[in-house]
GROMACS .gro file of C-alpha atoms in nm:
model
  185
    1MET     CA    1  12.166   7.980  11.995
    2ASP     CA    2  12.462   7.959  12.230
    3SER     CA    3  12.256   8.127  12.502
    4ILE     CA    4  12.028   7.822  12.520
    5GLU     CA    5  12.315   7.627  12.673
    6LYS     CA    6  12.330   7.855  12.976
    7PRO     CA    7  12.144   7.738  13.287
    8GLY     CA    8  11.813   7.913  13.346
    9VAL     CA    9  11.793   8.057  12.995
   10LYS     CA   10  11.472   8.005  12.801
   11VAL     CA   11  11.396   8.133  12.452
   12VAL     CA   12  11.057   8.227  12.315
   13TYR     CA   13  11.076   8.227  11.936
   14LEU     CA   14  10.795   8.391  11.741
   15CYS     CA   15  10.778   8.349  11.366
   16ARG     CA   16  10.533   8.446  11.097
   17ASN     CA   17  10.413   8.287  10.776
   18PRO     CA   18  10.681   8.362  10.511
   19PHE     CA   19  10.415   8.502  10.276
   20ASP     CA   20  10.299   8.762  10.529
   21THR     CA   21  10.659   8.818  10.639
   22PHE     CA   22  10.742   8.927  10.286
   23ILE     CA   23  10.447   9.167  10.254
   24SER     CA   24  10.515   9.314  10.597
   25SER     CA   25  10.886   9.358  10.516
   26TRP     CA   26  10.807   9.519  10.181
   27HIS     CA   27  10.578   9.777  10.343
   28TYR     CA   28  10.831   9.837  10.621
   29ILE     CA   29  11.120   9.893  10.379
   30ASN     CA   30  10.915  10.142  10.179
   31ASN     CA   31  10.815  10.326  10.497
   32ILE     CA   32  11.164  10.369  10.640
   33LYS     CA   33  11.344  10.464  10.320
   34SER     CA   34  11.451  10.820  10.263
   35GLU     CA   35  11.197  11.035  10.080
   36SER     CA   36  11.455  11.093   9.808
   37VAL     CA   37  11.466  10.720   9.728
   38SER     CA   38  11.207  10.566   9.496
   39PRO     CA   39  10.977  10.303   9.642
   40VAL     CA   40  11.086   9.941   9.607
   41LEU     CA   41  10.844   9.778   9.364
   42LEU     CA   42  10.666   9.464   9.479
   43ASP     CA   43  10.802   9.244   9.197
   44GLU     CA   44  11.158   9.360   9.259
   45ALA     CA   45  11.130   9.309   9.635
   46PHE     CA   46  10.971   8.967   9.586
   47ASP     CA   47  11.257   8.850   9.366
   48LEU     CA   48  11.513   8.972   9.622
   49TYR     CA   49  11.321   8.801   9.903
   50CYS     CA   50  11.308   8.469   9.716
   51ARG     CA   51  11.680   8.490   9.637
   52GLY     CA   52  11.761   8.552  10.004
   53VAL     CA   53  11.879   8.909   9.949
   54ILE     CA   54  11.699   9.059  10.246
   55GLY     CA   55  11.805   9.295  10.520
   56PHE     CA   56  11.748   9.060  10.809
   57GLY     CA   57  11.985   8.774  10.736
   58PRO     CA   58  11.927   8.408  10.653
   59PHE     CA   59  11.593   8.378  10.826
   60TRP     CA   60  11.510   8.033  10.687
   61GLU     CA   61  11.804   7.877  10.867
   62HIS     CA   62  11.738   8.087  11.177
   63MET     CA   63  11.373   7.987  11.194
   64LEU     CA   64  11.444   7.620  11.122
   65GLY     CA   65  11.721   7.612  11.382
   66TYR     CA   66  11.490   7.732  11.657
   67TRP     CA   67  11.212   7.502  11.535
   68ARG     CA   68  11.444   7.202  11.567
   69GLU     CA   69  11.568   7.315  11.908
   70SER     CA   70  11.208   7.351  12.028
   71LEU     CA   71  11.145   6.989  11.931
   72LYS     CA   72  11.469   6.868  12.085
   73ARG     CA   73  11.447   7.078  12.403
   74PRO     CA   74  11.093   7.204  12.460
   75GLU     CA   75  11.185   7.303  12.815
   76LYS     CA   76  11.438   7.554  12.671
   77VAL     CA   77  11.270   7.682  12.352
   78LEU     CA   78  10.905   7.772  12.300
   79PHE     CA   79  10.832   7.810  11.929
   80LEU     CA   80  10.521   8.014  11.848
   81LYS     CA   81  10.360   8.127  11.525
   82TYR     CA   82  10.203   8.470  11.490
   83GLU     CA   83   9.905   8.312  11.314
   84ASP     CA   84   9.840   8.086  11.615
   85LEU     CA   85   9.851   8.386  11.848
   86LYS     CA   86   9.597   8.569  11.634
   87GLU     CA   87   9.372   8.263  11.625
   88ASP     CA   88   9.379   8.185  11.998
   89ILE     CA   89   9.579   8.430  12.206
   90GLU     CA   90   9.451   8.308  12.542
   91THR     CA   91   9.563   7.947  12.490
   92ASN     CA   92   9.903   8.071  12.376
   93LEU     CA   93   9.934   8.306  12.675
   94LYS     CA   94   9.872   8.007  12.901
   95LYS     CA   95  10.134   7.809  12.710
   96LEU     CA   96  10.381   8.098  12.746
   97SER     CA   97  10.318   8.147  13.116
   98SER     CA   98  10.361   7.774  13.183
   99PHE     CA   99  10.681   7.766  12.976
  100LEU     CA  100  10.819   8.050  13.188
  101GLY     CA  101  10.730   7.862  13.505
  102LEU     CA  102  10.456   8.108  13.597
  103PRO     CA  103  10.130   7.934  13.505
  104PHE     CA  104   9.804   8.115  13.565
  105THR     CA  105   9.613   7.999  13.869
  106GLU     CA  106   9.253   7.883  13.840
  107GLU     CA  107   9.152   8.196  14.027
  108GLU     CA  108   9.338   8.421  13.780
  109GLU     CA  109   9.170   8.245  13.490
  110ARG     CA  110   8.828   8.273  13.658
  111LYS     CA  111   8.882   8.645  13.722
  112GLY     CA  112   8.966   8.708  13.355
  113VAL     CA  113   9.336   8.786  13.401
  114VAL     CA  114   9.431   8.595  13.085
  115LYS     CA  115   9.176   8.787  12.877
  116ALA     CA  116   9.286   9.119  13.029
  117ILE     CA  117   9.649   9.048  12.937
  118ALA     CA  118   9.542   8.943  12.587
  119ASP     CA  119   9.352   9.270  12.546
  120LEU     CA  120   9.642   9.481  12.674
  121CYS     CA  121   9.889   9.306  12.443
  122SER     CA  122   9.666   9.302  12.135
  123PHE     CA  123   9.802   9.443  11.811
  124GLU     CA  124   9.520   9.696  11.804
  125ASN     CA  125   9.594   9.820  12.157
  126LEU     CA  126   9.971   9.840  12.105
  127LYS     CA  127   9.922  10.028  11.778
  128LYS     CA  128   9.709  10.289  11.960
  129LEU     CA  129   9.969  10.367  12.226
  130GLU     CA  130  10.097  10.722  12.189
  131VAL     CA  131  10.461  10.608  12.196
  132ASN     CA  132  10.393  10.397  11.887
  133LYS     CA  133  10.218  10.676  11.698
  134SER     CA  134  10.466  10.960  11.712
  135ASN     CA  135  10.799  10.878  11.873
  136LYS     CA  136  11.116  10.848  11.671
  137SER     CA  137  11.383  10.617  11.802
  138ILE     CA  138  11.634  10.681  11.522
  139LYS     CA  139  11.658  10.914  11.223
  140ASN     CA  140  11.391  10.847  10.957
  141PHE     CA  141  11.237  10.577  11.171
  142GLU     CA  142  10.908  10.635  11.344
  143ASN     CA  143  10.777  10.372  11.583
  144ARG     CA  144  10.448  10.365  11.392
  145PHE     CA  145  10.633  10.190  11.107
  146LEU     CA  146  10.639   9.879  11.324
  147PHE     CA  147  10.259   9.855  11.306
  148ARG     CA  148  10.060   9.822  10.987
  149LYS     CA  149   9.763   9.583  10.986
  150GLY     CA  150   9.865   9.284  11.194
  151GLU     CA  151   9.638   9.066  10.981
  152VAL     CA  152   9.691   8.706  10.886
  153SER     CA  153   9.698   8.618  10.514
  154ASP     CA  154   9.710   8.977  10.388
  155TRP     CA  155   9.951   8.848  10.124
  156VAL     CA  156   9.650   8.727   9.919
  157ASN     CA  157   9.583   9.095   9.839
  158TYR     CA  158   9.927   9.142   9.684
  159LEU     CA  159  10.083   8.827   9.539
  160SER     CA  160  10.007   8.694   9.193
  161PRO     CA  161   9.938   8.322   9.138
  162SER     CA  162  10.288   8.277   8.992
  163GLN     CA  163  10.444   8.447   9.296
  164VAL     CA  164  10.243   8.223   9.529
  165GLU     CA  165  10.364   7.920   9.334
  166ARG     CA  166  10.727   8.036   9.349
  167LEU     CA  167  10.720   8.113   9.721
  168SER     CA  168  10.533   7.789   9.798
  169ALA     CA  169  10.809   7.595   9.622
  170LEU     CA  170  11.072   7.789   9.818
  171VAL     CA  171  10.897   7.719  10.150
  172ASP     CA  172  10.880   7.349  10.058
  173ASP     CA  173  11.248   7.351   9.965
  174LYS     CA  174  11.361   7.529  10.282
  175LEU     CA  175  11.127   7.370  10.537
  176GLY     CA  176  11.021   7.044  10.373
  177GLY     CA  177  11.052   6.740  10.595
  178SER     CA  178  11.103   6.948  10.911
  179GLY     CA  179  10.743   6.933  11.029
  180LEU     CA  180  10.728   7.313  11.031
  181THR     CA  181  10.436   7.417  10.814
  182PHE     CA  182  10.234   7.728  10.740
  183SER     CA  183   9.877   7.752  10.619
  184LEU     CA  184   9.800   7.933  10.295
  185SER     CA  185   9.449   8.027  10.403
   0.00000   0.00000   0.00000
């Protein structure tokens, strides 16, 4: 977060519901592993996720840090949720463009520029790009592994009631009182 202190620097922070983050990470890990390695079972991965043994660092603290900075300095940090983008991309594009000091003009909005950008940047469109279907950027890693479903609340198809209860308690413990919340629907 040191970069926020520099003049002219703005940060756009995008997070995702921790439930969907887990499911997405679990699929990703199983996609990028070597073929000689057995798949990571959901229950095993879930336990590791809840204990904080994940490959991407202490994300709770990271997410909460940027959340707090966005409240303290909204001119420096724009905090967005993936779920909000999926629900209303055009409103969030307007919010982003204003944050960056490049708001859409009335004429651009009237001509459908916001919708055109939303369509170009949609999960479905990005997933279809040839570069994201076949290119490999590093060994055993194909760009297509970055795109699965892009759906909100897909976790309901995977997690048991006891897992939902455990992760809900963890979310409450880590984020409780911060004002940062995620919907379970």
